[in-house]
Coordinates of C-alpha atoms and ligand atoms in Angstrom, one line a residue:
M7 CA 105.9 120.2 112.2
S8 CA 102.5 121.8 112.5
I9 CA 100.1 122.4 109.7
H10 CA 99.7 125.8 110.8
Q11 CA 103.7 126.7 110.4
S12 CA 104.0 128.9 107.3
V13 CA 104.3 126.5 104.5
Q14 CA 105.6 127.4 100.9
R15 CA 103.8 124.6 99.1
V16 CA 103.7 124.3 95.2
T17 CA 100.2 125.8 94.5
V18 CA 97.7 124.8 91.7
P19 CA 98.6 127.6 89.7
Q20 CA 102.0 126.9 89.6
L21 CA 101.3 123.2 88.6
M22 CA 99.7 124.8 86.0
S23 CA 101.9 127.2 84.6
R24 CA 104.1 124.3 84.0
K25 CA 102.2 122.8 80.8
G26 CA 104.5 122.4 78.0
Q27 CA 107.8 124.0 80.4
R28 CA 109.1 121.8 83.0
K29 CA 107.8 118.1 83.7
I30 CA 105.8 117.6 86.9
V31 CA 107.3 115.2 89.2
A32 CA 104.5 113.1 91.5
L33 CA 104.5 110.2 93.9
T34 CA 101.6 108.9 95.9
A35 CA 102.4 108.6 99.6
H36 CA 99.8 108.1 102.9
N37 CA 101.9 107.9 105.8
S38 CA 104.1 110.4 107.8
V39 CA 107.4 108.8 107.2
M40 CA 107.2 108.3 103.4
A41 CA 105.8 111.6 102.7
Q42 CA 108.8 113.4 104.9
L43 CA 111.1 111.4 102.4
V44 CA 109.4 112.3 99.2
D45 CA 108.3 115.7 99.9
E46 CA 111.3 117.7 98.9
F47 CA 111.6 115.8 95.5
L48 CA 108.1 116.4 94.2
D49 CA 106.0 118.8 92.6
F50 CA 102.7 117.1 94.2
I51 CA 101.9 114.3 96.4
L52 CA 99.0 112.1 95.7
I53 CA 97.0 110.4 98.6
G54 CA 95.9 107.7 96.2
D55 CA 92.8 105.3 96.7
S56 CA 95.7 102.8 96.2
T57 CA 96.2 103.5 99.9
A58 CA 93.3 100.8 99.9
M59 CA 95.9 98.1 98.4
V60 CA 99.1 99.2 99.7
A61 CA 98.1 100.2 103.3
Y62 CA 94.8 98.0 103.8
G63 CA 95.6 94.8 101.7
L64 CA 92.3 95.4 99.9
P65 CA 92.2 93.6 96.7
N66 CA 91.6 96.8 94.9
T67 CA 90.5 100.8 95.4
L68 CA 87.2 100.4 96.1
S69 CA 86.5 99.8 99.7
I70 CA 88.6 102.8 100.9
T71 CA 86.5 105.6 102.6
V72 CA 86.4 109.4 102.5
E73 CA 87.3 109.5 106.0
Q74 CA 90.1 107.0 105.7
I75 CA 91.5 109.1 102.8
A76 CA 91.3 112.3 105.2
A77 CA 93.2 110.9 107.9
H78 CA 96.0 109.5 105.7
S79 CA 96.1 112.9 103.7
A80 CA 95.8 115.3 107.1
A81 CA 99.2 112.8 108.2
V82 CA 100.5 113.4 104.8
A83 CA 99.9 117.5 104.8
R84 CA 101.2 117.7 108.6
S85 CA 104.4 116.0 107.6
T86 CA 105.4 118.1 104.3
R87 CA 106.0 121.5 103.4
H88 CA 106.7 121.5 99.7
A89 CA 104.7 119.5 97.7
C90 CA 101.2 120.4 96.7
V91 CA 98.7 117.5 98.6
V92 CA 96.1 116.0 96.1
A93 CA 93.8 113.7 97.5
D94 CA 92.1 110.8 96.0
M95 CA 87.8 111.0 95.9
P96 CA 87.1 107.4 97.1
F97 CA 84.4 105.1 94.8
G98 CA 81.0 106.6 95.6
S99 CA 81.9 109.5 97.2
Y100 CA 81.3 111.7 94.2
Q101 CA 79.3 110.1 91.3
K102 CA 75.7 110.4 92.9
S103 CA 75.5 114.0 92.6
C104 CA 77.3 117.3 92.4
E105 CA 76.2 117.7 95.9
Q106 CA 77.7 114.9 97.1
A107 CA 81.0 115.5 95.3
F108 CA 81.2 118.9 96.9
E109 CA 80.7 117.5 100.3
N110 CA 82.8 115.0 100.3
A111 CA 85.7 117.2 98.5
A112 CA 85.3 119.7 101.0
Y113 CA 85.9 117.3 103.9
L114 CA 88.9 116.4 102.3
L115 CA 90.3 120.0 101.9
A116 CA 89.0 120.9 105.7
Q117 CA 89.7 117.7 108.1
G118 CA 92.3 116.3 105.2
H119 CA 93.9 119.2 104.8
A120 CA 94.7 118.4 101.1
D121 CA 95.1 121.2 98.5
A122 CA 93.1 119.5 95.4
V123 CA 91.0 116.7 94.9
K124 CA 91.4 113.8 92.4
L125 CA 88.5 112.0 90.6
E126 CA 88.0 109.4 87.9
G127 CA 86.0 109.9 84.7
G128 CA 85.7 112.0 81.5
A129 CA 83.2 113.9 79.8
N130 CA 80.5 112.3 82.2
M131 CA 82.2 113.9 85.2
A132 CA 82.7 117.4 83.6
P133 CA 79.5 118.7 85.2
T134 CA 80.9 117.6 88.8
I135 CA 84.4 118.9 88.0
A136 CA 82.8 122.2 86.9
F137 CA 80.6 122.3 90.3
L138 CA 83.7 121.6 92.2
T139 CA 86.1 124.2 90.6
S140 CA 83.4 127.3 90.5
R141 CA 83.2 126.6 94.2
G142 CA 86.9 126.8 95.5
I143 CA 88.1 123.1 95.1
P144 CA 90.7 122.2 92.7
V145 CA 90.2 119.4 90.7
L146 CA 92.8 116.8 88.7
G147 CA 90.7 114.7 86.3
H148 CA 91.8 110.9 86.0
I149 CA 91.0 108.8 82.7
G150 CA 92.1 106.0 80.5
L151 CA 92.8 103.3 82.9
M152 CA 90.5 103.9 86.0
P153 CA 90.9 101.2 88.7
Q154 CA 87.5 102.2 90.4
H155 CA 86.0 101.1 87.2
V156 CA 87.9 97.8 87.4
H157 CA 84.4 95.7 87.3
T158 CA 83.3 97.5 84.4
M159 CA 86.7 97.5 82.6
G160 CA 86.8 93.5 83.3
G161 CA 90.2 94.0 84.7
Y162 CA 93.0 96.1 84.7
K163 CA 93.7 96.8 81.0
A164 CA 95.1 99.5 78.7
Q165 CA 92.4 101.7 77.4
G166 CA 92.3 103.9 73.9
M167 CA 93.4 101.0 71.7
T168 CA 90.9 101.2 68.8
D169 CA 90.5 104.7 67.0
A170 CA 87.3 105.4 68.3
A171 CA 88.5 104.8 71.8
A172 CA 91.3 107.0 71.3
Q173 CA 88.7 110.0 70.1
Q174 CA 86.5 109.2 73.4
L175 CA 90.0 109.5 75.4
L176 CA 90.8 112.9 73.7
A177 CA 86.9 113.9 74.2
D178 CA 87.4 113.1 77.6
A179 CA 90.4 115.0 78.5
Q180 CA 88.8 118.0 76.4
A181 CA 85.8 117.9 78.4
V182 CA 87.6 117.5 81.8
A183 CA 89.6 120.4 81.2
Q184 CA 87.3 122.5 79.9
A185 CA 85.2 122.0 83.0
G186 CA 88.0 123.6 85.0
A187 CA 90.2 120.7 86.1
F188 CA 93.8 121.9 86.8
G189 CA 95.7 119.0 85.2
V190 CA 94.5 115.2 84.2
V191 CA 96.2 111.9 85.0
I192 CA 96.3 109.7 82.1
E193 CA 96.5 105.8 82.9
G194 CA 97.4 103.0 80.9
V195 CA 97.1 104.3 77.5
K196 CA 99.5 104.0 74.5
E197 CA 102.1 106.9 73.8
S198 CA 100.3 108.1 70.2
V199 CA 97.2 108.7 72.1
A200 CA 98.8 110.0 75.2
A201 CA 100.9 112.6 73.0
E202 CA 97.6 113.8 71.3
I203 CA 95.8 114.3 74.1
T204 CA 98.7 116.3 75.6
A205 CA 99.2 118.3 72.5
E206 CA 95.3 119.3 72.5
V207 CA 94.6 120.1 75.9
T208 CA 95.6 123.1 77.6
V209 CA 96.2 121.6 81.1
P210 CA 99.3 119.4 82.1
T211 CA 99.0 115.9 81.7
I212 CA 100.4 113.4 84.1
G213 CA 101.3 109.8 82.9
I214 CA 101.2 106.4 84.6
G215 CA 101.7 104.0 81.8
A216 CA 101.5 106.6 79.6
S217 CA 104.8 107.5 78.5
A218 CA 107.0 110.2 78.4
A219 CA 104.7 112.3 75.9
C220 CA 103.0 113.8 78.9
D221 CA 103.4 116.9 80.9
G222 CA 104.4 114.9 84.0
Q223 CA 104.3 111.6 85.5
I224 CA 103.2 109.7 88.6
L225 CA 103.7 106.5 89.8
V226 CA 102.8 104.6 93.3
T227 CA 105.7 104.8 95.6
E228 CA 105.7 101.7 97.0
D229 CA 106.0 100.3 93.2
M230 CA 109.1 102.2 92.5
L231 CA 111.2 101.4 95.6
G232 CA 110.5 97.8 95.3
L233 CA 108.4 97.4 98.3
N234 CA 105.1 95.8 96.5
G235 CA 106.5 92.1 95.9
D236 CA 106.0 91.2 92.6
R237 CA 102.9 92.9 91.9
V238 CA 104.3 95.5 89.5
P239 CA 103.0 96.6 86.5
R240 CA 105.1 97.0 83.2
F241 CA 104.8 100.6 83.3
V242 CA 106.6 100.8 86.6
K243 CA 110.5 101.4 87.1
R244 CA 112.2 100.2 89.9
Y245 CA 114.3 102.7 91.3
A246 CA 115.1 100.6 94.7
D247 CA 114.8 97.2 95.8
L248 CA 113.7 98.1 99.6
A249 CA 111.6 94.6 100.0
N250 CA 114.7 92.6 99.7
E251 CA 117.2 95.4 101.8
I252 CA 114.3 95.2 104.5
K253 CA 114.0 91.6 104.7
A254 CA 117.7 91.1 105.1
A255 CA 117.6 93.8 107.9
V256 CA 114.7 92.2 109.9
Q257 CA 116.8 88.7 109.3
R258 CA 120.3 90.4 111.1
Y259 CA 117.9 91.5 113.6
A260 CA 115.8 88.4 114.6
D261 CA 119.4 86.2 114.4
D262 CA 120.9 88.9 116.6
V263 CA 118.2 88.1 119.1
R264 CA 118.0 84.5 119.1
V265 CA 122.0 84.5 119.8
G266 CA 121.9 87.2 122.6
A267 CA 123.7 89.9 119.9
F268 CA 121.0 92.4 120.9
P269 CA 121.0 94.5 122.9
E270 CA 124.7 95.1 123.6
D271 CA 125.6 96.9 126.9
K272 CA 125.5 100.2 125.2
H273 CA 121.9 100.0 123.9
C274 CA 120.8 99.3 127.9
F275 CA 120.3 101.7 131.0
G276 CA 122.2 101.0 134.0
I277 CA 125.4 99.2 132.2
K278 CA 128.4 101.5 131.9
A279 CA 129.9 101.3 128.7
P280 CA 133.6 100.0 129.0
P281 CA 136.5 102.7 128.5
A282 CA 137.4 103.3 124.9
N283 CA 140.7 102.1 123.7
K284 CA 143.7 104.2 123.5
Ligands
LIG3 O1 95.4 105.8 93.7 C1 96.8 105.7 93.1 O2 97.7 105.5 93.5 C2 96.6 106.9 91.7 C3 97.7 106.5 90.9 C4 97.3 107.7 89.4 C5 98.7 106.6 91.2 O3 95.6 106.9 91.5

């Protein structure tokens, strides 16, 4: 399918109108095959910076570039026609200045064919979010456990655990929403805090490890399909065990090749298939 064919995607205003109405369902995808499989079931697809780990085997999300996210985003956009396409802004691509953020976000929309971008940060990123949204770039915020802050957090830890930290998270969510973000991802936050933020902010909250109190949910697809080995956070529910299914299939293929059971005549050119038994 070409991205130039007419496509009726879920739009950013439609996502916003779902606040308090119908839950928003999202997953990550970074390649054409997965994007095609998940598209019809989702409201938005995130080309997350977790692509760094899932597709490139990197130890964290920090090293992926804008060009890489744009290439994966373009693949997802080309292969889908339903879900809104949101591309993550990589670490270092938006923190320096509003102008830097605009240049890279515009690249993700223009070359990555994304409908919106996501960036991490609370009140500190509000001026950047306002700069982008007032120039035609829809922004999804991301607060709480922010993987791009792994070094300042000292690991991947639940956030907002004290009263003061919870109040700061609420202030962050409000600042992000007031700056014009169409929604905010809340990651790694306890239920009571996620519930309070969801009740207080006017835009949809999308939870990952933040309880069912949120207006929607997102997971890394490879985690929920059981493709990520044993590195699965507690907040992930595994809906399939594809790693073991894939291993079993590859084992059967390897056995067949080794004993000469594959390919059979029907898989070969120039060998007539035997007549079917009557
Ligand atoms: O990169 C990512 O996968 C994310 C999560 C919120 C799903 O940012």
